[in-house]
Short mmCIF file of C-alpha atoms and ligand atoms in Angstrom, two decimals:
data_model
loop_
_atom_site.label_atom_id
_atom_site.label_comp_id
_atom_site.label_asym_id
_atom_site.label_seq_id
_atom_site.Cartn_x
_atom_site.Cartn_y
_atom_site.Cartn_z
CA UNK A 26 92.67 165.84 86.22
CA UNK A 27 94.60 168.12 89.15
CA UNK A 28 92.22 169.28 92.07
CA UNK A 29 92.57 172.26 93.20
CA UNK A 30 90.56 172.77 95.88
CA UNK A 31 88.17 170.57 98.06
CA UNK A 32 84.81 172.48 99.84
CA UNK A 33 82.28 171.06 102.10
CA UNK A 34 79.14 173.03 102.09
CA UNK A 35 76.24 172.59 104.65
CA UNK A 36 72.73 173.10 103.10
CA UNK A 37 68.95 173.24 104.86
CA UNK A 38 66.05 171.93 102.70
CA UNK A 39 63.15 171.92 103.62
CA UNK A 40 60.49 169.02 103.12
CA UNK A 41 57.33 169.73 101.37
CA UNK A 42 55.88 167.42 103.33
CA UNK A 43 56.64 165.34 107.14
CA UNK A 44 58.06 162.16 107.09
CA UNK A 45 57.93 159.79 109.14
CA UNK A 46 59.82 156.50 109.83
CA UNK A 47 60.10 154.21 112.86
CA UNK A 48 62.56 156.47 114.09
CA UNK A 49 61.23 159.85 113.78
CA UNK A 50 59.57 162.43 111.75
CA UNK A 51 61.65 165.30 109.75
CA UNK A 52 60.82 167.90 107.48
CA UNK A 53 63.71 170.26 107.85
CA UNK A 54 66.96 168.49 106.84
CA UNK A 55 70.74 169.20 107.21
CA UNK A 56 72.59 168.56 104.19
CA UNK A 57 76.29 168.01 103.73
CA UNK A 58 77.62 168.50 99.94
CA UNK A 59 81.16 168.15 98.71
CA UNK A 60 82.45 170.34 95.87
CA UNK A 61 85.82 169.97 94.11
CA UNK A 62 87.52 172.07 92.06
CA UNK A 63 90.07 171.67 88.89
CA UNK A 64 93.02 174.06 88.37
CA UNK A 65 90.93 174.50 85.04
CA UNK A 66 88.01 175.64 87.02
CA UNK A 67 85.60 172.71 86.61
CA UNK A 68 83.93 171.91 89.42
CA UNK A 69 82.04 168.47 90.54
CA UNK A 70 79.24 168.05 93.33
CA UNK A 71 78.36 165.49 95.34
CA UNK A 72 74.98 165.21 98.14
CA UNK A 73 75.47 163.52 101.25
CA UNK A 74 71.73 162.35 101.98
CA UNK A 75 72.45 162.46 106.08
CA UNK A 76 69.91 162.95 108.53
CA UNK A 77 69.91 165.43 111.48
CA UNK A 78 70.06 162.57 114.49
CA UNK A 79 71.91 159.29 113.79
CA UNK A 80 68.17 157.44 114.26
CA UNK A 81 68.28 155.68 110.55
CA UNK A 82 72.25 154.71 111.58
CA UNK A 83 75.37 155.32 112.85
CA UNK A 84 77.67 158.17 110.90
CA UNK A 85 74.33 158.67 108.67
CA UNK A 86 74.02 161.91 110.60
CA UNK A 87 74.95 165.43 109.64
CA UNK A 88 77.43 166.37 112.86
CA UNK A 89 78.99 162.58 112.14
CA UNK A 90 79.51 163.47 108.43
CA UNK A 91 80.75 167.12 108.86
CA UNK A 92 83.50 165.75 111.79
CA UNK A 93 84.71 163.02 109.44
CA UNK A 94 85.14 165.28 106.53
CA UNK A 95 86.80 168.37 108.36
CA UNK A 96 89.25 165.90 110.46
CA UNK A 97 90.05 163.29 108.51
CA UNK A 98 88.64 162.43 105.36
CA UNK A 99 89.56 166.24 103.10
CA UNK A 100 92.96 166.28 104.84
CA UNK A 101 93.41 162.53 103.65
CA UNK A 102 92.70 163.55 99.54
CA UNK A 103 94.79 166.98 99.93
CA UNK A 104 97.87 164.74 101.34
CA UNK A 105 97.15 162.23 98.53
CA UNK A 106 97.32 164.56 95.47
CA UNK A 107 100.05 167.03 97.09
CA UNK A 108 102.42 163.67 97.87
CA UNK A 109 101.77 161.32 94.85
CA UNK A 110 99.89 163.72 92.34
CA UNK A 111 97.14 163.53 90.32
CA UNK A 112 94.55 160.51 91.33
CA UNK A 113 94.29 158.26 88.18
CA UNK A 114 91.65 157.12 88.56
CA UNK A 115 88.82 156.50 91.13
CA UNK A 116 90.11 153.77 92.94
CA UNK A 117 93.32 155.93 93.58
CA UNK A 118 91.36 158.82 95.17
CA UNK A 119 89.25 155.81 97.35
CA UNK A 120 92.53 154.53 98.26
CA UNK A 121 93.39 158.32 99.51
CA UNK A 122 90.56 157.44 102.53
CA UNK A 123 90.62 153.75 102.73
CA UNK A 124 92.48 153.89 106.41
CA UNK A 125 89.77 155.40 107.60
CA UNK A 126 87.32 152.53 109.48
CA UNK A 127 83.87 153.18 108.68
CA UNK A 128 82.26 156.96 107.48
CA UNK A 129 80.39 155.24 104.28
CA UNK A 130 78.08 158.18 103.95
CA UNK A 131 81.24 161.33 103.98
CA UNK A 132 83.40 158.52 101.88
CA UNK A 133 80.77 159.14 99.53
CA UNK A 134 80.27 162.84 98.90
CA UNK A 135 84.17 163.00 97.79
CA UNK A 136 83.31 160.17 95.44
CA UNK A 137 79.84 161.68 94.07
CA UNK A 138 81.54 164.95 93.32
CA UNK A 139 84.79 163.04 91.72
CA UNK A 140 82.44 160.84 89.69
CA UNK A 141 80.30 164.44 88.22
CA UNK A 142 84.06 165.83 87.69
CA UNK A 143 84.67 162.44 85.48
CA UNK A 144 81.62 162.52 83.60
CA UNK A 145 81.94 166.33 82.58
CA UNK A 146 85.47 165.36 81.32
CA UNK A 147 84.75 162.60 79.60
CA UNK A 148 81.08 164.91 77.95
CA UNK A 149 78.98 161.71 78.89
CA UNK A 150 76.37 160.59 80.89
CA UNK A 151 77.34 159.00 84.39
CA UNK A 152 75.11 155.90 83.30
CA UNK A 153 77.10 155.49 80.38
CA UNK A 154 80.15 155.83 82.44
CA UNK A 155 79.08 153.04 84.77
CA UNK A 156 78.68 151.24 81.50
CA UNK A 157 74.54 151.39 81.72
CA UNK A 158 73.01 149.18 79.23
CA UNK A 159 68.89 150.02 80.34
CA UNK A 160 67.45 153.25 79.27
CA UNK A 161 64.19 152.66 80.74
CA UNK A 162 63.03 150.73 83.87
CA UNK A 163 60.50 150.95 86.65
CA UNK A 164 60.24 153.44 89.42
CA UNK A 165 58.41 153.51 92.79
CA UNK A 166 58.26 155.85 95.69
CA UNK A 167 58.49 155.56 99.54
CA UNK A 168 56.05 156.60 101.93
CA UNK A 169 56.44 158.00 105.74
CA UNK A 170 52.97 158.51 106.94
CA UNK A 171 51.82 158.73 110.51
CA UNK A 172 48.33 157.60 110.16
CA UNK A 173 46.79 154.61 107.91
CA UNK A 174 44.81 157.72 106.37
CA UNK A 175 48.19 159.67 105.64
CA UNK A 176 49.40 157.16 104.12
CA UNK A 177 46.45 156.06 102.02
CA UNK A 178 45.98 159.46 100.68
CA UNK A 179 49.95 159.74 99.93
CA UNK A 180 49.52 156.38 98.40
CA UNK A 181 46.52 157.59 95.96
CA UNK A 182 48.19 160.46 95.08
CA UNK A 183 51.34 158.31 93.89
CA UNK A 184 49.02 156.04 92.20
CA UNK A 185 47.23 159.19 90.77
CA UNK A 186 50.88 160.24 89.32
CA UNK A 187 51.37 157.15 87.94
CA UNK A 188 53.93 154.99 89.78
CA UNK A 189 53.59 151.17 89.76
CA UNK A 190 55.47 150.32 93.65
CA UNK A 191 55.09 151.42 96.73
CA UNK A 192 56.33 151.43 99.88
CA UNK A 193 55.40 152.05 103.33
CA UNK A 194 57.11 152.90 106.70
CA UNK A 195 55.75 150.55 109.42
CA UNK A 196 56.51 149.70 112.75
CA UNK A 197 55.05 147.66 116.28
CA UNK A 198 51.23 148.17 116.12
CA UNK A 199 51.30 149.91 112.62
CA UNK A 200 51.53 147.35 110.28
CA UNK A 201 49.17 144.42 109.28
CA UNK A 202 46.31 147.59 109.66
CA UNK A 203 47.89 149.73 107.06
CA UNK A 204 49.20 147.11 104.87
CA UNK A 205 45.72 145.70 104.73
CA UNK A 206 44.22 148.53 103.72
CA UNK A 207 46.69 149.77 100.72
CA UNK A 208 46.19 145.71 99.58
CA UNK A 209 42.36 146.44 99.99
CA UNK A 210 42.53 149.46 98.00
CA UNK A 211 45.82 148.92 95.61
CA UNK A 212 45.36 145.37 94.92
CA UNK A 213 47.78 144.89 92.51
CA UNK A 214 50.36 147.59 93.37
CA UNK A 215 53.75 146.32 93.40
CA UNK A 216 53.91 146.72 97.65
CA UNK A 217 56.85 146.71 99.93
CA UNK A 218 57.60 147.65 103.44
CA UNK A 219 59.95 149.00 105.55
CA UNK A 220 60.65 148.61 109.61
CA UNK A 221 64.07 150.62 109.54
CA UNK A 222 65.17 147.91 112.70
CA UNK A 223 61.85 148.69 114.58
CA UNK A 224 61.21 145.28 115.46
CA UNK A 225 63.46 142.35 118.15
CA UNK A 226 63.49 138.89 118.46
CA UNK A 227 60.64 139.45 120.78
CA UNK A 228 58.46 141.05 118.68
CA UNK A 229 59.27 140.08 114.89
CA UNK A 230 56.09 137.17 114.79
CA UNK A 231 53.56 140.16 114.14
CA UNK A 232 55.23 140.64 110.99
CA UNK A 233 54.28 136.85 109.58
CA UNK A 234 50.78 138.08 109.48
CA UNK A 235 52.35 139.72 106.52
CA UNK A 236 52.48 136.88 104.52
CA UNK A 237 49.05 137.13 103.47
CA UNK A 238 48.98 140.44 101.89
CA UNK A 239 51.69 138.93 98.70
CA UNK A 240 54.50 141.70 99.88
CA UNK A 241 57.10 141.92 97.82
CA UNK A 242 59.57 142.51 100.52
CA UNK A 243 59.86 143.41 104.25
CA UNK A 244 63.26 145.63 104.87
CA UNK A 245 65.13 146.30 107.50
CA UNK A 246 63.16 144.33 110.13
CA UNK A 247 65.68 143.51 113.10
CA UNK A 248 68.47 145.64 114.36
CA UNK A 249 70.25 148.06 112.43
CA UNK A 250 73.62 146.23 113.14
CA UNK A 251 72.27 142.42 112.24
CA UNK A 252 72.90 140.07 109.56
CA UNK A 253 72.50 136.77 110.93
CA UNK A 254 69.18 137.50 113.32
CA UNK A 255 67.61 138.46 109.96
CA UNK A 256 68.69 135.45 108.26
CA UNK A 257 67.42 133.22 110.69
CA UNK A 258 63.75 134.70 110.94
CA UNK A 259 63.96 134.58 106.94
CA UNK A 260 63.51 130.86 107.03
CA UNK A 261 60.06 131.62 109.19
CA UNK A 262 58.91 133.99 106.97
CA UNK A 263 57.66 133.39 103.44
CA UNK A 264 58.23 137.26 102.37
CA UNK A 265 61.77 138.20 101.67
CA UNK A 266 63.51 139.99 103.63
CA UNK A 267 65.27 143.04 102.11
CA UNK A 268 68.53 144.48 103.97
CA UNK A 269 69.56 148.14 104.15
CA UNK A 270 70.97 149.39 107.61
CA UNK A 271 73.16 146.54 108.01
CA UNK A 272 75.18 146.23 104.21
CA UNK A 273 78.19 148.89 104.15
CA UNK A 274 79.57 146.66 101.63
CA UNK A 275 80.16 144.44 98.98
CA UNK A 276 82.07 141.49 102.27
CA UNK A 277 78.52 142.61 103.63
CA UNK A 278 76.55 141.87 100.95
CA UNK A 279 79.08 138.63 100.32
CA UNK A 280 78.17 138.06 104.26
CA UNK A 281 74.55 138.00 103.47
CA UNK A 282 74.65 136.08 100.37
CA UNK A 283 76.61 132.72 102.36
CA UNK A 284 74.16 133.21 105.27
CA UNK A 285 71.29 133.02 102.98
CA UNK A 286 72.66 130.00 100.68
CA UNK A 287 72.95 128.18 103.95
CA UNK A 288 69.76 129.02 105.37
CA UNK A 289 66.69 129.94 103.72
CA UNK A 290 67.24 130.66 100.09
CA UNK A 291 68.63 133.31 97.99
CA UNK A 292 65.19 134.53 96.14
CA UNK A 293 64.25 135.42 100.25
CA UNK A 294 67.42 137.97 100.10
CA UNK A 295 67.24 141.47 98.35
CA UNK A 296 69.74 144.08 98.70
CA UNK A 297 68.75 147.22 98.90
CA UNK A 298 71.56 149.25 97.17
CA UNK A 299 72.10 152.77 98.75
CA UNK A 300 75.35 154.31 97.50
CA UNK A 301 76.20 156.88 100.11
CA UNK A 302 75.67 153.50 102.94
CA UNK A 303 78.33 151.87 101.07
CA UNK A 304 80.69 154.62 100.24
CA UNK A 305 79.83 155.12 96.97
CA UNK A 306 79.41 154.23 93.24
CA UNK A 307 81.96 152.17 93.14
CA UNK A 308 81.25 149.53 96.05
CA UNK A 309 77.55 149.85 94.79
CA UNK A 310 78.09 148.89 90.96
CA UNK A 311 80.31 145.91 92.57
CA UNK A 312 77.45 144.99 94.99
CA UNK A 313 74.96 145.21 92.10
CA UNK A 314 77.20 142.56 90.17
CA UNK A 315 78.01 140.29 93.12
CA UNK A 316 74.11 140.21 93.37
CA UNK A 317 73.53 139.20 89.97
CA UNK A 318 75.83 136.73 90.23
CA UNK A 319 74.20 134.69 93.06
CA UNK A 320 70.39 135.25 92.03
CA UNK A 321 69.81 138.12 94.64
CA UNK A 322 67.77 140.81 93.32
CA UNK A 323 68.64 144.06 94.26
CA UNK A 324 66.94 147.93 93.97
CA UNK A 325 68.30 151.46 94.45
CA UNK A 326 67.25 153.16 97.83
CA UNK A 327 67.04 156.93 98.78
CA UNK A 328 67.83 158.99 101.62
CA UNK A 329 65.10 162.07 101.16
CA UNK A 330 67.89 162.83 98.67
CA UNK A 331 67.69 166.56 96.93
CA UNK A 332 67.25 166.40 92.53
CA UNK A 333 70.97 166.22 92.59
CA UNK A 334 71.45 162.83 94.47
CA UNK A 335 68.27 161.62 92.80
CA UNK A 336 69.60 162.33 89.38
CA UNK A 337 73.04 160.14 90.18
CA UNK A 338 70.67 157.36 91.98
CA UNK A 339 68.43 157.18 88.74
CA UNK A 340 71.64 157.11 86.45
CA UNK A 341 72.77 153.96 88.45
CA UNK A 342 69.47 152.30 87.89
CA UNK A 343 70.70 152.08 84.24
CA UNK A 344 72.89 149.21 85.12
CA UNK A 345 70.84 146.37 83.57
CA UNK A 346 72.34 144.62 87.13
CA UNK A 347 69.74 146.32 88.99
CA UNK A 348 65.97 144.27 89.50
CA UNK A 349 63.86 145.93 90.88
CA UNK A 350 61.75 149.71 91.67
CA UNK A 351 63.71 151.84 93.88
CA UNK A 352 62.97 154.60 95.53
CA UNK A 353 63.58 157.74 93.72
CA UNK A 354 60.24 159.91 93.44
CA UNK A 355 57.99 161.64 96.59
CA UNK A 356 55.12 160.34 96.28
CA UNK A 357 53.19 163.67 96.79
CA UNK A 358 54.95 165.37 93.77
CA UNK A 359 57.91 166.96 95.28
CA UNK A 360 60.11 166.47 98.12
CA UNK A 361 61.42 169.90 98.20
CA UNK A 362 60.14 173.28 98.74
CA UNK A 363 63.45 174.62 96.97
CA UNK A 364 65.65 172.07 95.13
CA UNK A 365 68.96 172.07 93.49
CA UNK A 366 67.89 171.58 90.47
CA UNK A 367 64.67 170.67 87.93
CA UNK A 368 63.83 166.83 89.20
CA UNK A 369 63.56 164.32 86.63
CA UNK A 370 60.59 162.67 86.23
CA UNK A 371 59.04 159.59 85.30
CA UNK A 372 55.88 158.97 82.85
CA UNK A 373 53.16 156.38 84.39
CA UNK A 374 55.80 155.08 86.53
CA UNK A 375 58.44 154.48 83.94
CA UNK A 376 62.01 156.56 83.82
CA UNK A 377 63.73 156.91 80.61
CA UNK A 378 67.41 158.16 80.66
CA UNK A 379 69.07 160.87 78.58
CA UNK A 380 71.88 162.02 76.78
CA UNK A 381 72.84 164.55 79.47
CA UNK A 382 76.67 165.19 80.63
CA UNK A 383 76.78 163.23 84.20
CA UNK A 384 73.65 163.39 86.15
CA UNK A 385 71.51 164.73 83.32
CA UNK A 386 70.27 167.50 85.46
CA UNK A 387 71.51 171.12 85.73
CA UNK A 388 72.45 172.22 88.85
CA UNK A 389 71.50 175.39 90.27
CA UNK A 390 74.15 177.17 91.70
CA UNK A 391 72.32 179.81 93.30
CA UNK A 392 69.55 177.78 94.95
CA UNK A 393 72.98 176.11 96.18
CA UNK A 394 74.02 179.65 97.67
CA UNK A 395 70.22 180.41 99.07
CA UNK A 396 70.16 177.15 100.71
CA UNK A 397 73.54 177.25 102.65
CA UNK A 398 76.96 178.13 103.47
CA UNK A 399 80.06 176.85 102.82
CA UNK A 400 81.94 175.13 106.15
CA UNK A 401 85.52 174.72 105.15
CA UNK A 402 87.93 174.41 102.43
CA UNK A 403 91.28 173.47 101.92
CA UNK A 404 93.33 174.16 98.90
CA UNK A 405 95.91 171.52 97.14
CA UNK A 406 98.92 172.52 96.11
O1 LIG B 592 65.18 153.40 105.07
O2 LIG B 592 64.92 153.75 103.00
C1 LIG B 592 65.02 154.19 104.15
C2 LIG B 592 64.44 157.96 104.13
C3 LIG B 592 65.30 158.33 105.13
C4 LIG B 592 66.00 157.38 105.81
C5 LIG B 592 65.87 156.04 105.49
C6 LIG B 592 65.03 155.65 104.47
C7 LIG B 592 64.28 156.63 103.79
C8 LIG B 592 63.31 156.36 102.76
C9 LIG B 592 63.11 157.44 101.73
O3 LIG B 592 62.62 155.38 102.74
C10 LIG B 592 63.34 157.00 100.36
C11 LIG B 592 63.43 158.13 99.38
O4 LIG B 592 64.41 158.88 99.38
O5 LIG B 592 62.52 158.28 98.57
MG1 LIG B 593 65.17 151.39 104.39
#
């Protein structure tokens, strides 16, 4: 397969509803997508779930992204191709950007759209590509309200639509409330929260009231940078903690894993695996394996992602590696008020994959168009 051309496109959905994290509240979002073309005219897509401020991390953020990708990253690939030829496969095209330290999230929009390019080629479904062995599996959804009503009422409604496992944004002085009162109201639900780094050393003891309320998880709690603070308070805490912020990779994950053998114990560790944060497919399949290996259980996070990125997400939940819910559904129905293409959807909180040619979704070019502009191209040659 010869590129012939490499385009970075910025897009502005719009958010049927607010969300809010510890960090902020967004409903307009800035979207980066990568498209690649074949000299026979095929082209591949990939998403770049950023957000507009770097408040969920560092180089998660749209200006980040687009810099990477216009100054190093595209002029990295072209170089590759024009100089050796041809990538042969998908660790050759990685290896066209490995110099460059860090930019997980831009790695991964070259290697989304070289992944759809693969799976078109090859007429199969990216789960079968990624050698998928679970049609069918759990799904859950992730809620960002501002108010223990909000959230309650976003909660019923995902309830209403049948999902099994939730999970709520919290933060200092909004958490045992609203995690009481989902438990007083759901109290079965499969129930998980999130902090997104909101709490310190100083302040992480209000979270052991959350013992009581049989969490499945608490993510993110300490700083976004931290692997070893969050180990530590793991061994005070009888919930496990979940990482996201802080696992770029699989030495990350491998990091985690020692830290947590040492320490606590490895059913108090779950990963959860977010492509884009760990630049891609590739590093995420071999995260979802080292997982398995130790006894960590792992799930498939979002990023507000568009029906395209949700449709590769939900095709990686076919790996038979992965344990638990992630989050790949809005919990009031739809994220978007346009989308890219027809979301997939789940019945009474169960998704079944098809036979579709890589994501399984069609994607609509001219939403694409309506929705944004392309940035920059180059051309191989
Ligand atoms: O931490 O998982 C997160 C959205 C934006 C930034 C960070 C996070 C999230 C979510 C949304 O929780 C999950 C989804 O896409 O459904
Ligand atoms: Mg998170």
């Amino acid at each position: 397969m010869k590129l012939a051309r490499i385009a970075v496109h910025l897009l502005e959905p719009e958010l049927r509803v607010p969300f809010t994290t510890s960090f902020g509240t967004y409903t307009r979002l800035t979207r980066p997508f990568v498209v690649l073309e074949t000299t026979d005219g095929r082209r591949g897509v990939g998403e770049i779930p950023t957000l507009t401020d770097p408040g969920y991390k560092a180089e998660a953020d749209t200006p980040a992204v687009l810099t990477s990708l216009r100054e190093f990253i595209v002029p990295s690939v072209v170089r590759a191709q024009n100089e050796g030829g041809p990538f042969a496969s998908v660790d050759a095209l990685r290896q066209s950007y490995a110099w460059i330290k860090g930019a997980t999230f831009a790695k991964s929009g070259i290697e989304a759209a070289y992944w759809d390019l693969l799976a078109q080629e090859a007429g199969q479904p990216l789960w079968q590509l990624w050698g998928g062995e679970r049609r069918s599996f759990p799904v859950g959804v992730s809620i960002g309200g501002k108010t223990v009503e909000q959230v309650l009422s976003l909660a019923q409604n995902a309830v209403d639509l049948g999902y099994q496992r939730l999970k709520v944004k919290i933060w200092p002085g909004f958490d045992v409330d609203v995690v009481r009162a989902l438990r007083e109201r759901f109290p079965d639900i499969l129930l998980q929260v999130d902090a997104n780094s909101a709490y310190t050393l100083d302040n992480w003891q209000a979270l052991q009231a959350l013992d009581d309320f049989d969490l499945l998880l608490i993510e993110q709690p300490l700083y976004d940078d931290d692997i070893v603070r969050h180990a530590e308070i793991s061994a005070s805490i009888r919930t496990p903690i979940c990482l996201d912020e802080s696992i770029h990779s699989l030495r990350d994950t491998q990091s985690a894993i020692q830290l947590w053998r040492q320490g606590s114990s490895l059913d108090r560790l779950i990963i959860n695996i977010k492509p884009p944060r760990v630049s891609g497919f590739s590093e995420a399949i071999a995260i979802a394996r080292a997982c398995r290996a130790a006894g960590v259980r792992t799930w498939i996070g979002g990023m507000l992602d568009t029906a395209w990125g949700k449709a590769f997400n939900l095709n990686f939940n076919g790996l038979s590696e992965i344990d638990l819910p992630g989050d790949h559904f809005s919990p009031s129905g739809a994220y978007f008020i346009q989308d890219l293409a027809t979301p997939l959807s789940a019945q009474d909180g169960i998704f079944t994959l098809g036979d579709g040619v890589s994501t399984g979704v069609e994607f609509d070019w001219a939403a694409f168009d309506q929705l944004g502009r392309q940035l920059h191209e180059e051309r191989f040659a």
